[in-house]
XYZ file of C-alpha atoms in Angstrom:
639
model
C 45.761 65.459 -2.922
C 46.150 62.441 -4.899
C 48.903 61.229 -2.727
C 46.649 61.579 0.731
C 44.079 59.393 -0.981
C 45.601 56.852 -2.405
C 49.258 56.544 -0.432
C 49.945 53.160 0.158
C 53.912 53.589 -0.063
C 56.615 51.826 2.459
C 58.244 55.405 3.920
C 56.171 57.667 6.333
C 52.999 59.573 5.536
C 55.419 62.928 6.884
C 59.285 62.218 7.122
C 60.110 65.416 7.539
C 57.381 66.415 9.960
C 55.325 68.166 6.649
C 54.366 67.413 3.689
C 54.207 71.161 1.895
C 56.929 71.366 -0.411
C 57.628 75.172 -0.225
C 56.183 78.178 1.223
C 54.390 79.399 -1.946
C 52.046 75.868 -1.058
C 51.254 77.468 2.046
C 50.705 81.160 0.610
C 48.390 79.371 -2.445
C 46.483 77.465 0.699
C 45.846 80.893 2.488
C 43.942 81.905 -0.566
C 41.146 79.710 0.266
C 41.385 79.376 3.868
C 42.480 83.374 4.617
C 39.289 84.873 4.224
C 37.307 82.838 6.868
C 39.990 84.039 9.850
C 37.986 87.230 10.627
C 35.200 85.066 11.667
C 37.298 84.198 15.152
C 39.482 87.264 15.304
C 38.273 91.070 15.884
C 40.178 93.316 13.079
C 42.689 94.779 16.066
C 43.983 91.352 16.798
C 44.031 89.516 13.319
C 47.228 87.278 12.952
C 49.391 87.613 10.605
C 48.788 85.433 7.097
C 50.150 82.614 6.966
C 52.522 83.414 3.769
C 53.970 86.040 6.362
C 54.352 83.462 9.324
C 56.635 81.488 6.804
C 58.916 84.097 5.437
C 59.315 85.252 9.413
C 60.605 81.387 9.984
C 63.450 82.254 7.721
C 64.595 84.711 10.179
C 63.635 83.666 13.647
C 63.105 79.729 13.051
C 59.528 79.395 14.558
C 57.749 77.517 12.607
C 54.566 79.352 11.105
C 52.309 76.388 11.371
C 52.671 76.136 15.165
C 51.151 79.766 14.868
C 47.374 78.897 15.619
C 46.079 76.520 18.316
C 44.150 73.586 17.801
C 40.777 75.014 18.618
C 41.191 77.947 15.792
C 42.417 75.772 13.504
C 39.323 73.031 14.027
C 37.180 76.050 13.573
C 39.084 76.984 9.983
C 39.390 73.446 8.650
C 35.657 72.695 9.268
C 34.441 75.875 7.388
C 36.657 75.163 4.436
C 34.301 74.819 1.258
C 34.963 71.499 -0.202
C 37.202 68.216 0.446
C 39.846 69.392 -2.023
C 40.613 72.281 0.250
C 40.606 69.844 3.136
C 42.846 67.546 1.853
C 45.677 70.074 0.392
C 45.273 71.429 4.383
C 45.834 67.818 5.453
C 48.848 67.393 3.359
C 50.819 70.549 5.064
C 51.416 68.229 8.436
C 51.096 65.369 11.156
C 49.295 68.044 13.274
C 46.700 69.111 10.891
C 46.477 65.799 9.560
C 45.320 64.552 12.932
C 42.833 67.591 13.489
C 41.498 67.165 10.061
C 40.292 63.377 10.489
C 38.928 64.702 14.356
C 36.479 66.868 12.228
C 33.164 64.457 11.751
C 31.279 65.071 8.666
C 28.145 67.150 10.541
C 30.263 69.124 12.205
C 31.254 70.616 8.360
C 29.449 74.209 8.039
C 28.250 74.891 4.934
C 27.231 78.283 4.685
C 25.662 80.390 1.555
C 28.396 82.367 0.436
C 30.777 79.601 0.394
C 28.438 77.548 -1.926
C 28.297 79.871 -4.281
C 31.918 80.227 -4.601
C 32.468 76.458 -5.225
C 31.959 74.814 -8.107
C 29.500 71.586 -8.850
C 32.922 69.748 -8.849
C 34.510 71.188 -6.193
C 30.996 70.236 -4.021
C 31.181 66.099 -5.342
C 31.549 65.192 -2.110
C 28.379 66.124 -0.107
C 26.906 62.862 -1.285
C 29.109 59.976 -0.369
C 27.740 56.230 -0.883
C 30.812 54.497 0.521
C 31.720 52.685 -2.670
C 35.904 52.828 -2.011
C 37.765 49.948 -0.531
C 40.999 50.330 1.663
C 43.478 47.458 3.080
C 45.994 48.543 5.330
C 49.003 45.403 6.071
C 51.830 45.086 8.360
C 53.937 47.409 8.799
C 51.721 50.203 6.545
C 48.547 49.413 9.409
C 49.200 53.341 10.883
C 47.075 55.726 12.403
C 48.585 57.915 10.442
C 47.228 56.305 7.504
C 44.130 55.574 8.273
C 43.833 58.911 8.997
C 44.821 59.995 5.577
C 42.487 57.502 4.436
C 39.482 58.980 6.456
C 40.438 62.459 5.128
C 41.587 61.704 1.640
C 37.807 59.518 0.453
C 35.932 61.751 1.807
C 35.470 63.900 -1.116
C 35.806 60.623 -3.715
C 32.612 58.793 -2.808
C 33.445 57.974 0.642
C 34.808 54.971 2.060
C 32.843 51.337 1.998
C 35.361 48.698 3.494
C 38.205 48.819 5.540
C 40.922 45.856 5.839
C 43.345 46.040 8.564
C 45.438 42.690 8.833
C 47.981 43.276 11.361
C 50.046 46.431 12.671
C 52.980 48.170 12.115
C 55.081 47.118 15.415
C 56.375 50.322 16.191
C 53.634 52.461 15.241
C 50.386 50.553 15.184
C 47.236 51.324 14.812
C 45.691 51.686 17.721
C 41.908 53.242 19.417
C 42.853 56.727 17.809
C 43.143 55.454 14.314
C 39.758 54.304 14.337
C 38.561 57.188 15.732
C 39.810 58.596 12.638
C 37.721 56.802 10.452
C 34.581 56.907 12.824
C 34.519 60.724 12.574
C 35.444 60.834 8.642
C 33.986 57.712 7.130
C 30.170 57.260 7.609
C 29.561 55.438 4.947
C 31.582 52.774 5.967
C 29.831 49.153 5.587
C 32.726 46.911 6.307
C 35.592 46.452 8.668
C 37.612 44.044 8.994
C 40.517 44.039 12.030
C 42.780 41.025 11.684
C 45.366 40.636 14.459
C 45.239 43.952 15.709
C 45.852 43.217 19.421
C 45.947 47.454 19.977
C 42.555 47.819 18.974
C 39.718 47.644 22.218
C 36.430 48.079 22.883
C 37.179 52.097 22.791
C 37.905 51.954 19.113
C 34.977 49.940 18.157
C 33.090 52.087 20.207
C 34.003 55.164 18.073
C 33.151 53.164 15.256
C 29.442 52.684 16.955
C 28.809 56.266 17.059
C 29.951 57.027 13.612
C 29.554 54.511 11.410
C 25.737 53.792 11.936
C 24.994 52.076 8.366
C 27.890 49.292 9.416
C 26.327 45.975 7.866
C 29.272 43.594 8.314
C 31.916 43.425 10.852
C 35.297 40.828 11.100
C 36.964 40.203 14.108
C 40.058 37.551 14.038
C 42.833 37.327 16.961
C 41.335 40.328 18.691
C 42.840 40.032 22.236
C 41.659 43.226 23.259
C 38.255 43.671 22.377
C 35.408 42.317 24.848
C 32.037 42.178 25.086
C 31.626 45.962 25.442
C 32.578 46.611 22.362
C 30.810 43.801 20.320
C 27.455 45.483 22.798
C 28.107 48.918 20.998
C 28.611 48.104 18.150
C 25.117 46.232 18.381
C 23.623 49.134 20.079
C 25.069 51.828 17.256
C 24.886 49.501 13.955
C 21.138 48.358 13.646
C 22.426 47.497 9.725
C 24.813 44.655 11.570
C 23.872 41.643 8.513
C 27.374 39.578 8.700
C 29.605 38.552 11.565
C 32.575 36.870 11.466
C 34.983 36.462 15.087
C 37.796 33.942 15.482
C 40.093 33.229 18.083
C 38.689 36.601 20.379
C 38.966 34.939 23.995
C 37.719 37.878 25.676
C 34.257 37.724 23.691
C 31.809 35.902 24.616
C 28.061 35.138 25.182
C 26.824 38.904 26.397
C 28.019 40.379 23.320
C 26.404 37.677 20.893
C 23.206 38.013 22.738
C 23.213 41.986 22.349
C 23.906 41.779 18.756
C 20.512 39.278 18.550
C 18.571 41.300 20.296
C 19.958 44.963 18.683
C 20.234 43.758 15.046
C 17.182 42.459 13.794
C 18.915 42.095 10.039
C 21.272 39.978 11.053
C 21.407 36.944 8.315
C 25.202 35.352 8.352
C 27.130 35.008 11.358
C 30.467 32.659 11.852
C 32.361 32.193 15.453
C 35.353 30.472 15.602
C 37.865 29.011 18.279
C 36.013 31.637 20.923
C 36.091 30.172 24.505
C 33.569 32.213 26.242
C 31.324 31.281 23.894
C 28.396 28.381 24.916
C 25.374 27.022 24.754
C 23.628 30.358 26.478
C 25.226 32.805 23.553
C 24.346 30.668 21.094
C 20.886 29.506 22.171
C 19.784 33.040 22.338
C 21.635 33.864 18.928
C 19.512 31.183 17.133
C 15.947 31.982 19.106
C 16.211 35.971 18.702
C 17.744 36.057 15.375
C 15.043 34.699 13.123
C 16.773 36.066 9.785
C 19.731 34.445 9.618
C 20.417 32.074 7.115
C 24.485 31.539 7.390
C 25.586 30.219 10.339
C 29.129 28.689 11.004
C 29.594 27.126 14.431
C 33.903 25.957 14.961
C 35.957 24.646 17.691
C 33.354 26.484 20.526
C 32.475 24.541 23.803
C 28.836 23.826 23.230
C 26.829 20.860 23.584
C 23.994 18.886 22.106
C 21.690 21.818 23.832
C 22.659 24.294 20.817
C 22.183 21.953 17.835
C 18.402 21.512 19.593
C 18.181 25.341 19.404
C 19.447 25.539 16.043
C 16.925 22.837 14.663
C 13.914 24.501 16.293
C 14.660 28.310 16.134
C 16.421 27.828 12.790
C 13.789 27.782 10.170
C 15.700 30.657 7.936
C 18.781 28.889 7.955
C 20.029 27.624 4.484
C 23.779 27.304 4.697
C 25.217 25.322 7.948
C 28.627 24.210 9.113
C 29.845 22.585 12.163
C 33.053 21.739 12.707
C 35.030 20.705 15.764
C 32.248 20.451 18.198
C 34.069 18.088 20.995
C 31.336 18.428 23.286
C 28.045 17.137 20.767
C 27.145 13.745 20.865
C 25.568 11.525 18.580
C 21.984 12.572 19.991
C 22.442 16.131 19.283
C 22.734 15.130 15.467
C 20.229 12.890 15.804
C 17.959 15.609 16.976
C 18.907 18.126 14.802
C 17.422 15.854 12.129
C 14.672 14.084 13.820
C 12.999 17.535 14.721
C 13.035 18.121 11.655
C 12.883 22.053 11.789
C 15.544 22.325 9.077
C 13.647 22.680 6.684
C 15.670 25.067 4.478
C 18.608 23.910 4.508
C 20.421 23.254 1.475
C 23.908 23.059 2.700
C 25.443 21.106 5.451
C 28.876 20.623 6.356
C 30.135 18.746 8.653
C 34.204 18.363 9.885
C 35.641 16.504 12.505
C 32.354 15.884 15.091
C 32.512 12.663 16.411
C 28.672 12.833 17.076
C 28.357 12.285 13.286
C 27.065 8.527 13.364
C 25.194 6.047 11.150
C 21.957 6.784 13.203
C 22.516 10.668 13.355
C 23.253 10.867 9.359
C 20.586 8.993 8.418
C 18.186 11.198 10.429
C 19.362 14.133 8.851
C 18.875 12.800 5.680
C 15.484 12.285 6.467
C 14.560 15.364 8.356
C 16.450 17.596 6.325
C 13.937 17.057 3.135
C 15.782 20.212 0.867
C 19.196 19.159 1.899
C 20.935 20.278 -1.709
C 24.900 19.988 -0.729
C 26.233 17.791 1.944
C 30.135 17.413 3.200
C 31.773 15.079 5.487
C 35.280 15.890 6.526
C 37.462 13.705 9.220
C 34.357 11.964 10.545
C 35.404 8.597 11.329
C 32.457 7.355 12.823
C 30.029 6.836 10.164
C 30.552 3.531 7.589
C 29.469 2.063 4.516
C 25.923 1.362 6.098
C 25.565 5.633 7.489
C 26.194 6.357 4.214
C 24.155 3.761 2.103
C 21.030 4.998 4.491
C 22.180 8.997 4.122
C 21.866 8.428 0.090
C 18.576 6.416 0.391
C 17.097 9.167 2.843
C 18.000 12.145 0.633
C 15.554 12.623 -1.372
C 16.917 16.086 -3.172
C 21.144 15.822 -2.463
C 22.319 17.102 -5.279
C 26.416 16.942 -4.575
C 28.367 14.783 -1.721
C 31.812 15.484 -0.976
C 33.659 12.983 1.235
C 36.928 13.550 2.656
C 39.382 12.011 4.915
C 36.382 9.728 5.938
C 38.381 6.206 6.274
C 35.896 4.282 7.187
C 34.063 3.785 3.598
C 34.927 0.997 1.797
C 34.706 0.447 -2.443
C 31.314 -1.443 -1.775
C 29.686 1.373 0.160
C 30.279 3.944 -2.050
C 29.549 1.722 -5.394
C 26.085 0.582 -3.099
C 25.249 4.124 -2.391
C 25.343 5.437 -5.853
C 23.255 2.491 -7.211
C 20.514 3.589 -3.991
C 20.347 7.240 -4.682
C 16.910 8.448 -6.223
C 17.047 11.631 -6.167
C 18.937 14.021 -8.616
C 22.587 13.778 -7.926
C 24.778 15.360 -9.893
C 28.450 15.798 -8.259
C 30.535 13.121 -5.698
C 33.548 13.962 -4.250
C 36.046 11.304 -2.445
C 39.175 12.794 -1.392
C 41.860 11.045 0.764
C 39.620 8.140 1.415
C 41.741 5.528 2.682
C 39.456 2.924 3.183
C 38.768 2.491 -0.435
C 40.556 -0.738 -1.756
C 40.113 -2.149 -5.152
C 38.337 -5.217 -4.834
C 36.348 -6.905 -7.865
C 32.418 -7.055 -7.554
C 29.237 -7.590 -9.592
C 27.664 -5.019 -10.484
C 25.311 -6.368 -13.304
C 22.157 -6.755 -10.784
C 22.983 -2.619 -9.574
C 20.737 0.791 -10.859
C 22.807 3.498 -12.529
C 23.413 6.766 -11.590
C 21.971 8.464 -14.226
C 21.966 12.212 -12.811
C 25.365 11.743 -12.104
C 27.556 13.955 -14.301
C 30.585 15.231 -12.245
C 33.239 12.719 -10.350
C 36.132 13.120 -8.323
C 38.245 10.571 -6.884
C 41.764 12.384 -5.868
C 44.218 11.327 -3.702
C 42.794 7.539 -3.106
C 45.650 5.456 -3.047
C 43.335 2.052 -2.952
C 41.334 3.006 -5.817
C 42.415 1.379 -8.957
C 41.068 0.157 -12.355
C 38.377 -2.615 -10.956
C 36.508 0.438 -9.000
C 36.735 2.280 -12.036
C 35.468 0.124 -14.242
C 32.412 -0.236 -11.778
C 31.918 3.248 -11.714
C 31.790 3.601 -15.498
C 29.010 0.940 -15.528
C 26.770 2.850 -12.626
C 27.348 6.390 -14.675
C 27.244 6.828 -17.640
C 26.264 10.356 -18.055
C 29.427 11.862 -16.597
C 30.617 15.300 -17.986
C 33.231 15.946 -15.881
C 36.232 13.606 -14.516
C 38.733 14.419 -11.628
C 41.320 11.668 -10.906
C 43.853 13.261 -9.577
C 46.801 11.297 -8.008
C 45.252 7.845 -8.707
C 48.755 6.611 -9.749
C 47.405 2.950 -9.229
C 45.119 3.288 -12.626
C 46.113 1.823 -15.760
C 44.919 2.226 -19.470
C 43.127 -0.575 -19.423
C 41.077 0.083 -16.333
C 40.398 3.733 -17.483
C 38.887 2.784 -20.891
C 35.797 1.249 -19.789
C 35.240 4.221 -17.985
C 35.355 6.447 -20.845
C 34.029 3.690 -22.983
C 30.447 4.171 -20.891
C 30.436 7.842 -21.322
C 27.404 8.172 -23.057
C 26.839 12.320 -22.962
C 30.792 13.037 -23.808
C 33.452 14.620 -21.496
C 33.874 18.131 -21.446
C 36.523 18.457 -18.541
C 38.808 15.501 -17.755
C 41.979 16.093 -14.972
C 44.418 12.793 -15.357
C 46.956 14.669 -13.209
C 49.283 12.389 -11.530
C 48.337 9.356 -13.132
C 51.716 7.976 -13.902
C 50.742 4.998 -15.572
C 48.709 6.366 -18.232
C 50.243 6.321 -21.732
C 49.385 7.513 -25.115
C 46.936 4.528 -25.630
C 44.325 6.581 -23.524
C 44.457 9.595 -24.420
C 44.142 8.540 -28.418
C 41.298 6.845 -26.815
C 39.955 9.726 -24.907
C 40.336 11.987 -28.303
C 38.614 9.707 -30.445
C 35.864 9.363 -28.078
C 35.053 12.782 -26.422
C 37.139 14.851 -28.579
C 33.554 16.377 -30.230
C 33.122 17.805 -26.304
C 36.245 18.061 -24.699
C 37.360 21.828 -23.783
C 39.626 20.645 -20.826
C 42.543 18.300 -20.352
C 45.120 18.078 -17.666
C 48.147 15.858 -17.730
C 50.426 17.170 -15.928
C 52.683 14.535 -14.234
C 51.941 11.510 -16.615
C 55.508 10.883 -17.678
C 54.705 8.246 -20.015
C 52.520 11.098 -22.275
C 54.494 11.651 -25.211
C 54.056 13.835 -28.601
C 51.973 10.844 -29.984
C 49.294 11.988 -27.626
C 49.421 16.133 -28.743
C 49.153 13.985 -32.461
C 45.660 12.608 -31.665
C 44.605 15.698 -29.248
C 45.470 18.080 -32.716
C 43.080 15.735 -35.227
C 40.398 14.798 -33.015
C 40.170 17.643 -30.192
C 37.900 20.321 -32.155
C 36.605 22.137 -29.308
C 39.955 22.013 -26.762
C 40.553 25.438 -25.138
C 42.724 24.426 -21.914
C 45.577 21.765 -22.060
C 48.186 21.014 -19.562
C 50.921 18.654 -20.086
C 53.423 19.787 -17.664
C 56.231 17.408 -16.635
C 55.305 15.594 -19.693
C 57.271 13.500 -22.468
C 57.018 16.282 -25.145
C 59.059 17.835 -27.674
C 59.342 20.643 -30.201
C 58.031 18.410 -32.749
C 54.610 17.932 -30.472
C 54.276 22.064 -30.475
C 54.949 22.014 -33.879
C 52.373 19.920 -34.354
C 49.711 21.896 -32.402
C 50.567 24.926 -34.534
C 49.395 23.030 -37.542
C 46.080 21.796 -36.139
C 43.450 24.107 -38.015
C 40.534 23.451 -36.333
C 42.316 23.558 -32.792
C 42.282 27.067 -30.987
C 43.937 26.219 -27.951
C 43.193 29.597 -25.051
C 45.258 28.127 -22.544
C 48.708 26.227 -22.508
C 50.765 24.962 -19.587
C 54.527 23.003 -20.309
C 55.726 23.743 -17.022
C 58.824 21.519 -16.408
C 59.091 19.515 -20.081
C 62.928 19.929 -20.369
C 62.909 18.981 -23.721
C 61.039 21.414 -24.988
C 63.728 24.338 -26.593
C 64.548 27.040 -28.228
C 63.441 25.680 -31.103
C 59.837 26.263 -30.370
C 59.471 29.848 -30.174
C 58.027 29.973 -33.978
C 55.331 27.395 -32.749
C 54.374 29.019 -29.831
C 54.132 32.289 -31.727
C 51.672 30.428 -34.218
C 49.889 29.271 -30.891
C 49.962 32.857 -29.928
C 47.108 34.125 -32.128
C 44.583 32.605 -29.850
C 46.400 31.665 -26.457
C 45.564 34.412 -23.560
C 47.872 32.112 -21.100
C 51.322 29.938 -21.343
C 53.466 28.450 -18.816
C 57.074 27.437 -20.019
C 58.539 28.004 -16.447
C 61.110 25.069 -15.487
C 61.994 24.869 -19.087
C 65.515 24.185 -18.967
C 66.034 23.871 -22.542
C 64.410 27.543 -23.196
C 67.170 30.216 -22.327
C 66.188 33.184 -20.996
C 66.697 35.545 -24.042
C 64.353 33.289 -25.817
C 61.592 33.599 -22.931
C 62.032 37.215 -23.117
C 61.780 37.232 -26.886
C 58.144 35.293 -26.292
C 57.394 37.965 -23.962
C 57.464 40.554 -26.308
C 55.690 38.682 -29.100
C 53.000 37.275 -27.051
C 52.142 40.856 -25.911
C 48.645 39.664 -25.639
C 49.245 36.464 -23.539
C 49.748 36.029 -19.808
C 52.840 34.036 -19.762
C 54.383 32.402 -16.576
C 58.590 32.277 -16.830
């Protein structure tokens, strides 16, 4: 039974049509199942067992399973004491597979006498919470399988959450394979169909009617399923707490306003890249739906009319994101914050909307008064003044991420941070073109002083002048991202660190080309009382001086990446000596002249590592990686 429940294998469920091994399986399964057939047959006309049937094949090739019809054998299976028993029946073919996974769990007879012949084991799986998680993928997404699935959990706690990402295209799962799992899985709280184009509104239908405690439900490139399905399941899953739908052009506003009006628990819900879907499923989404608290809104043709909804009827809501809304303007922003009905929210993010202004920002930084988290992605519309007024208005923004938002220049950013009174403690600028490194004075500016993470990565214009500025405005920083700044030098870096006042803890230099040792025996003399984490990877100019200072000033290192670094054996061998350094994780990915000659180092390293990367080592050979292999039992290493 083992292999119904958990088969997950490349070759067919049955390749030879069944999956009993000999006839004494068969004559062992007639043990259990034999004495229930003179419940359907009079003593004159009872069949011949089974064990019989199969040593008569041997002479007259009919096959003994193809003995009983469906309807007797439905009767059998669903009298058969426990799930064991149902399983090994199961196993014997295709045909009673299928019949087996038809049988729903209430039509299971449980009578007296065959309790007391079971044992407390045997009977496990009366009570089934659903606690088992299945994935089918590609070519494995059967309804074959996910009818062994429905018949193998059964009796081991009952299945919880069903994957399906795409079908086998030959033999893919289709209406009948959910049907499976409708009849034999009741407990099931999650399904997820990805790309199943086979699967309609008849298979989530099935799954309506069976699956009544369903709580969350994942729709993506669903071609077939329509608003008749999405309408059941709202009318047979009162539970319904999560949906997620993308790219399902045949759903639209009928089924969103059923699931409002049917599931009154509904607190997370996410539509994406769904045509049908406007301003009339949506507005009645947001004014019958007064739980939800998660809403996602991407690439759907609605207007300013739903983000009006939304900031009246969405009191509950916490966690909002927008995102390629063509068809809002700058007033629908504007409202959304002027009404001033948000006033939950603690998460907004915002990606490509070009009705993301100055005016509209700033009025959601007013009207949103608990805004905690907010992002900006591709939205070219708002400057250095938007965001200058955003950071004043904000009274509890905690962490701003700004991306791909071109329009900022060094001044706004440096302005906004000196304006901010309220408790920020992260900023984010990633691929910010507009930032160039100009000199400016500072002196007259307030610090940042709740500031402690930063990351700049990927800003070609920012250089060492910005830096420095930064520094000055924050000088409580615990954490430091600059990844890809190639532009910064030593000398523009070292204020920075030089202004730390709290001490670093994680610092990521990776891609910084023109950082050399200077730094980082800068960086270890300063911060090496609090530093635990310390990426280099790409800065070329890094050599084993550096892993000198890191090994007599770094007490409290645990994670250290020099990849495509300037080091040697003599570096490692110099980590291996370092007492008071207990190093958990180690990356040398691509240092070419690291060798052979390392491997007692490492091994030294070994006692406390739980992580190495040598691959792209071309100086290691490959007996010597598998020799670290075996005595670095205890470490993940990457080859």
């Amino acid at each position: 039974m083992p292999a119904l429940v958990n088969y997950s294998g490349d070759d067919e469920l049955y390749p030879g049509g069944s999956f009993c091994p000999s006839p004494m399986e068969l004559g062992r399964l007639y043990s259990t199942i034999g004495s229930n057939l003179d419940l359907y047959y009079p003593p004159n006309k009872r069949p011949r067992s089974i064990l019989k049937a199969i040593e008569a094949e041997q002479h007259c090739q009919e096959p003994g399973i193809e003995v009983l019809p469906d309807e007797c054998l439905f009767e059998i299976f669903r009298r058969l004491p426990s799930g064991n028993e149902r399983s090994l029946c199961a196993c014997v073919s295709k045909r009673w597979l299928m019949l087996m996974s038809s049988i729903c769990k209430d039509e299971i007879e449980r009578t007296t006498s065959v309790a007391e012949t079971v044992s407390p084991d045997e009977n496990q799986d009366i009570e089934c919470d659903g606690y088992l998680t299945r994935c089918l993928d590609g070519k494995k997404a059967t309804d074959v399988r996910l009818a062994a699935i429905a018949v193998g959990t059964s009796s081991r706690g009952g299945l919880g959450k069903l994957s399906i990402r795409g079908s086998n295209s030959v033999r893919g799962v289709t209406n009948l394979g959910l049907s499976a799992v409708a009849h034999g899985c009741p407990s099931l709280r999650s399904l997820s169909l990805w790309n199943v184009s086979s699967i309609g509104d008849e298979g989530l239908s099935h799954i309506a009617k069976g699956c009544h405690i369903l709580e969350k439900l994942d729709l993506t490139h669903c071609s077939s399923i329509t608003n008749k399905g999405l309408i059941a399941i709202a009318e047979g899953c009162p539970n319904m707490t999560t949906l997620n739908m993308e790219s399902c052009p045949n759903i639209g506003n009928e089924g969103l306003q059923a699931l409002a009006r049917l599931c009154p628990k509904l607190q997370s819900i996410s539509i994406k890249d769904c045509p049908l879907v406007g301003d009339h499923g949506v507005s009645n989404l947001l004014s019958l739906a007064s739980n939800l608290s998660r809403v996602k809104l991407q690439a759907l043709n609605i207007t300013d009319f739903s983000l009006a909804v939304i900031c009246h009827y969405g009191r509950a809501i916490t966690n909002l994101v927008l995102s390629c809304l063509k068809n809002v303007t700058e007033r629908g922003f504007w409202v959304m914050g002027a009404a001033q009905g948000l006033q939950k929210l603690v998460s907004l993010t915002v990606t490509s909307c070009k009705g993301v202004t100055d005016k509209s920002i700033e009025a959601i930084g007013k009207g949103c008064i608990n805004l905690k988290q907010m992002y900006l992605r591709r939205c070219c519309f708002v400057t250095d003044s938007g965001l200058v007024a955003f950071a004043k208005a904000a009274v509890s923004l905690e962490s701003l991420q700004l991306e791909e938002c071109n329009r900022f220049t060094q001044s706004g950013i440096i302005v906004a941070l000196s304006n901010i009174k309220t408790k920020l403690r992260s900023l984010t600028l990633v691929k910010c073109t507009g930032v160039k490194d100009i000199d400016m004075e500072v002196s007259m500016l307030s610090p940042c002083q709740s500031l402690r993470s930063l990351a700049i990565q990927k800003c070609p214009g920012f250089g060492s002048s910005s830096l420095a500025m930064i520094g000055k405005l924050c000088p409580q920083l615990r954490h430091l991202n600059l990844t890809g700044l190639y532009g910064i030098t030593d000398a523009g870096l070292l204020p920075l660190l030089e202004n730390c006042e709290a001490g670093l803890v994680n610092v990521n230099l990776a891609g910084c080309w023109n950082l050399t040792d200077n730094i980082v025996s800068a960086l270890a003399r300063l911060h090496g009382g609090t530093l635990e984490v310390l990426n280099l990877d790409g800065c070329m100019k890094i050599t084993d001086a550096s892993l000198v200072t890191i090994a007599n000033n770094c007490l409290v290192l645990n994670d250290l990446d020099v990849s495509k670094c300037a080091i040697t054996d003599a570096g490692i061998a110099v980590l291996s000596r370092a007492s008071l350094l207990s190093l958990q994780v180690l990356s040398l990915s691509g240092c070419s002249d690291v060798s052979n000659k390392c491997v007692p180092f490492l091994t030294i390293l070994g006692q406390t590592l739980i992580g190495l990367n040598i691959q792209k080592c071309n100086s290691i050979s490959s007996s010597t990686m598998e020799l670290l292999v075996e005595r670095l039992w205890r470490c993940d290493i990457l080859v």
